[in-house]
């Protein structure tokens, strides 16, 4: 090898020139100090490291896309879980409120209902009558209020017991109820006293209806200790036209009932 050949070979080895027959240019060498780790920023926003194999870079870019897609799915799944929990909570709250409202309605009904007969009690009467009289005032309507009292109720209890007395009260309640229309009203206001209201009628028709109820009660069968008990009632009748109050109606009907009772009713007991 000549001196010129040795100089050319030295320059080729040192990288200052290309071998004969090849294009000259800088020789790229991979830096062994360069880490082959994933950059912190997305690959779409950062260039590939110098000297990184293009196949490896493409693979890492695919991994970045998959990772971002997975993160999006996880975020969407958490959002749906939160929405489902909110919907479930709202449904539970709505159910609880509905149950509470139903319970309130039941308690209100119990507070205005007579436990023994299932009729309205005094409170139920007051609520119904106030609405009725307000409507009567607006529309100039008329009707009849009747005050019914069971004669000698104490004697029935003393002679036959309170269970028989309760049966007598229930018989009265059922007899009155079946003789009323759907627009009419009946209440037990205490002890052996009942109030029934006939709407859209006059006093004459009210007295006729009261007489029918009285006859049916007298003819009813009530027995205790192998004895037949004859029941009798007294009924007072008064009309309303919306210009009077409930207290006035009760007072007038009570006075009429007392006059009907006085001196003409047989004591209740054995026939």
Coordinates of C-alpha atoms in Angstrom, one line a residue:
X1 CA 0.0 0.0 0.0
X2 CA 1.3 3.4 -1.0
X3 CA 1.5 6.4 1.3
X4 CA -1.5 7.9 -0.6
X5 CA -3.5 4.8 0.0
X6 CA -2.7 4.7 3.7
X7 CA -3.7 8.5 4.0
X8 CA -7.1 7.8 2.3
X9 CA -7.7 4.8 4.5
X10 CA -7.0 6.9 7.6
X11 CA -9.3 9.6 6.5
X12 CA -12.1 7.1 5.8
X13 CA -11.7 5.6 9.3
X14 CA -11.7 9.0 10.9
X15 CA -14.9 9.9 9.1
X16 CA -13.6 12.9 7.2
X17 CA -14.3 11.3 3.7
X18 CA -16.3 8.5 2.2
X19 CA -14.7 5.5 0.8
X20 CA -14.1 5.5 -2.9
X21 CA -17.3 4.7 -4.9
X22 CA -19.7 5.9 -2.1
X23 CA -21.4 9.3 -1.6
X24 CA -19.6 11.5 0.8
X25 CA -21.5 13.0 3.8
X26 CA -21.5 12.9 7.5
X27 CA -21.8 9.5 9.1
X28 CA -24.6 9.3 11.7
X29 CA -23.8 7.4 14.8
X30 CA -26.3 6.4 17.5
X31 CA -25.5 8.0 20.8
X32 CA -25.5 5.2 23.4
X33 CA -26.3 7.8 26.1
X34 CA -29.6 8.7 24.5
X35 CA -32.4 7.0 26.5
X36 CA -35.1 5.1 24.5
X37 CA -38.0 6.3 26.8
X38 CA -41.4 7.7 25.9
X39 CA -41.4 11.5 25.9
X40 CA -43.7 13.1 28.4
X41 CA -45.7 15.1 25.8
X42 CA -47.9 13.3 23.1
X43 CA -46.0 12.1 20.1
X44 CA -48.1 14.1 17.8
X45 CA -46.7 17.3 19.4
X46 CA -43.0 16.2 19.8
X47 CA -40.6 15.0 17.2
X48 CA -39.1 11.5 17.5
X49 CA -35.7 11.4 19.3
X50 CA -32.7 11.5 17.0
X51 CA -31.5 8.1 16.1
X52 CA -34.8 6.3 17.1
X53 CA -35.8 3.5 14.9
X54 CA -38.8 4.7 12.8
X55 CA -40.7 1.4 13.4
X56 CA -40.3 1.8 17.2
X57 CA -41.5 5.5 16.9
X58 CA -44.6 4.5 14.9
X59 CA -45.4 1.8 17.5
X60 CA -45.1 4.3 20.3
X61 CA -47.4 6.7 18.5
X62 CA -50.0 3.9 18.2
X63 CA -49.6 3.3 21.9
X64 CA -50.3 7.0 22.6
X65 CA -53.5 6.9 20.5
X66 CA -54.7 3.8 22.3
X67 CA -53.8 5.3 25.7
X68 CA -55.7 8.5 25.0
X69 CA -58.7 6.5 23.7
X70 CA -58.7 4.4 26.9
X71 CA -58.5 7.5 29.1
X72 CA -61.5 9.0 27.2
X73 CA -63.5 5.8 27.8
X74 CA -62.6 5.7 31.5
X75 CA -63.7 9.4 31.9
X76 CA -67.0 8.8 30.0
X77 CA -67.6 5.7 32.2
X78 CA -67.1 7.7 35.4
X79 CA -69.4 10.4 34.1
X80 CA -72.2 7.8 33.4
X81 CA -71.7 6.2 36.8
X82 CA -72.1 9.6 38.4
X83 CA -75.2 10.3 36.3
X84 CA -76.7 6.9 37.2
X85 CA -76.1 7.6 40.9
X86 CA -77.8 11.0 40.6
X87 CA -80.8 9.4 38.8
X88 CA -81.0 6.6 41.4
X89 CA -80.9 9.2 44.3
X90 CA -83.6 11.4 42.7
X91 CA -85.9 8.4 42.1
X92 CA -85.4 7.3 45.8
X93 CA -86.1 10.8 47.0
X94 CA -89.2 11.0 44.8
X95 CA -90.4 7.7 46.2
X96 CA -89.8 8.8 49.8
X97 CA -91.7 12.1 49.2
X98 CA -94.6 10.2 47.6
X99 CA -94.8 7.8 50.6
X100 CA -94.7 10.7 53.0
X101 CA -97.5 12.5 51.2
X102 CA -99.6 9.3 51.1
X103 CA -99.0 8.9 54.9
X104 CA -100.1 12.5 55.5
X105 CA -103.3 11.9 53.5
X106 CA -104.0 8.8 55.5
X107 CA -103.4 10.6 58.8
X108 CA -105.7 13.4 57.7
X109 CA -108.4 10.9 56.7
X110 CA -108.1 9.2 60.1
X111 CA -108.3 12.5 61.9
X112 CA -111.7 13.2 60.2
X113 CA -113.1 9.6 60.4
X114 CA -115.1 7.9 63.1
X115 CA -113.3 4.7 64.1
X116 CA -116.4 2.7 65.0
X117 CA -118.7 3.4 62.1
X118 CA -116.3 4.6 59.4
X119 CA -118.4 7.8 58.9
X120 CA -117.0 11.2 59.1
X121 CA -116.5 12.6 62.6
X122 CA -117.2 16.2 63.9
X123 CA -114.0 17.5 62.2
X124 CA -115.1 15.9 58.9
X125 CA -118.5 17.5 59.3
X126 CA -117.0 20.9 59.8
X127 CA -114.7 20.7 56.8
X128 CA -117.6 19.5 54.5
X129 CA -120.1 22.0 55.8
X130 CA -117.8 25.0 55.5
X131 CA -117.2 24.1 51.8
X132 CA -120.9 23.4 51.2
X133 CA -122.1 26.6 52.7
X134 CA -119.5 28.6 50.8
X135 CA -120.7 27.1 47.6
X136 CA -124.3 27.7 48.5
X137 CA -123.6 31.4 49.1
X138 CA -121.9 31.7 45.7
X139 CA -124.5 29.8 43.7
X140 CA -127.6 30.5 45.9
X141 CA -128.2 26.8 46.5
X142 CA -130.3 25.3 49.2
X143 CA -130.4 22.0 51.1
X144 CA -131.3 20.4 54.4
X145 CA -129.4 19.5 57.6
X146 CA -130.8 16.7 59.8
X147 CA -129.9 15.9 63.4
X148 CA -130.5 12.3 64.5
X149 CA -130.3 11.0 68.0
X150 CA -130.8 7.3 69.2
X151 CA -133.4 7.2 72.0
X152 CA -132.4 5.6 75.3
X153 CA -128.9 4.6 74.1
X154 CA -127.7 4.5 77.7
X155 CA -130.4 1.9 78.6
X156 CA -129.3 -0.3 75.7
X157 CA -125.7 -0.2 77.0
X158 CA -126.7 -0.9 80.6
X159 CA -129.0 -3.8 79.7
X160 CA -127.1 -5.5 76.9
X161 CA -123.5 -4.2 77.1
X162 CA -121.4 -1.8 75.1
X163 CA -120.8 -4.3 72.3
X164 CA -124.6 -4.4 71.6
X165 CA -124.6 -0.6 71.9
X166 CA -121.8 -0.4 69.2
X167 CA -123.8 -2.7 67.0
X168 CA -126.8 -0.4 67.3
X169 CA -124.7 2.6 66.3
X170 CA -123.3 0.7 63.3
X171 CA -126.8 -0.3 62.2
X172 CA -127.9 3.4 62.4
X173 CA -124.9 4.4 60.4
X174 CA -125.5 1.9 57.6
X175 CA -129.3 2.7 57.4
X176 CA -128.6 6.4 57.0
X177 CA -125.8 5.8 54.5
X178 CA -127.8 3.6 52.2
X179 CA -130.6 6.2 52.0
X180 CA -128.4 9.0 50.9
X181 CA -127.2 10.1 47.4
X182 CA -123.6 10.4 46.5
X183 CA -123.8 14.2 46.9
X184 CA -125.2 13.9 50.4
X185 CA -123.2 13.6 53.6
X186 CA -123.4 11.9 57.0
X187 CA -121.3 12.1 60.1
X188 CA -121.3 10.7 63.6
X189 CA -120.5 13.7 65.8
X190 CA -120.3 11.8 69.1
X191 CA -122.1 9.2 71.2
X192 CA -125.4 8.4 69.7
X193 CA -125.7 11.6 67.6
X194 CA -125.6 11.7 63.8
X195 CA -125.8 14.6 61.3
X196 CA -126.8 14.0 57.7
X197 CA -127.0 16.7 55.0
X198 CA -129.2 16.5 51.9
X199 CA -128.0 18.8 49.1
X200 CA -130.0 20.5 46.4
X201 CA -133.4 19.9 48.1
X202 CA -135.9 21.7 50.3
X203 CA -137.1 21.2 53.8
X204 CA -140.3 19.3 52.8
X205 CA -138.3 16.7 50.9
X206 CA -135.8 16.6 53.8
X207 CA -138.5 15.7 56.2
X208 CA -139.8 12.9 53.9
X209 CA -136.3 11.4 53.7
X210 CA -135.9 11.7 57.5
X211 CA -139.2 9.8 58.0
X212 CA -138.0 7.0 55.7
X213 CA -134.8 6.6 57.6
X214 CA -136.6 6.6 60.9
X215 CA -139.1 3.9 59.8
X216 CA -136.2 1.7 58.5
X217 CA -134.3 2.0 61.8
X218 CA -137.5 1.1 63.8
X219 CA -138.1 -2.0 61.6
X220 CA -134.4 -3.1 61.8
X221 CA -133.5 -6.4 63.5
X222 CA -131.1 -6.1 66.4
X223 CA -131.0 -9.0 68.9
X224 CA -129.0 -9.6 72.0
X225 CA -129.2 -12.4 74.7
X226 CA -132.0 -14.0 72.7
X227 CA -134.0 -10.8 72.8
X228 CA -135.1 -8.5 70.0
X229 CA -134.2 -4.9 70.6
X230 CA -136.4 -2.3 69.2
X231 CA -134.6 0.9 68.2
X232 CA -136.1 4.3 67.9
X233 CA -134.7 7.7 66.9
X234 CA -135.6 11.3 66.9
X235 CA -134.7 13.5 64.0
X236 CA -134.6 17.3 63.7
X237 CA -134.7 19.0 60.3
X238 CA -133.7 22.5 59.2
X239 CA -133.1 24.1 55.8
X240 CA -130.1 26.1 54.7
X241 CA -129.6 28.6 51.8
X242 CA -126.0 29.7 52.4
X243 CA -126.9 32.7 54.6
X244 CA -126.5 30.8 57.9
X245 CA -123.5 29.3 59.7
X246 CA -123.0 25.7 60.6
X247 CA -123.4 26.5 64.3
X248 CA -126.8 28.1 63.6
X249 CA -127.9 25.0 61.6
X250 CA -126.9 22.6 64.3
X251 CA -128.7 24.7 66.9
X252 CA -131.9 24.8 64.9
X253 CA -131.8 21.1 64.0
X254 CA -131.1 20.2 67.6
X255 CA -134.1 22.2 68.8
X256 CA -136.4 20.5 66.2
X257 CA -135.0 17.1 67.2
X258 CA -135.8 17.8 70.9
X259 CA -139.4 18.7 70.1
X260 CA -139.8 15.5 68.1
X261 CA -138.3 13.4 70.9
X262 CA -140.3 14.9 73.7
X263 CA -143.2 12.8 74.9
X264 CA -143.7 10.6 71.9
X265 CA -140.8 8.0 71.8
X266 CA -141.0 4.6 73.4
X267 CA -138.0 3.5 75.5
X268 CA -135.7 1.2 73.6
X269 CA -135.6 -2.4 74.9
X270 CA -137.4 -5.7 74.6
X271 CA -140.6 -5.9 72.5

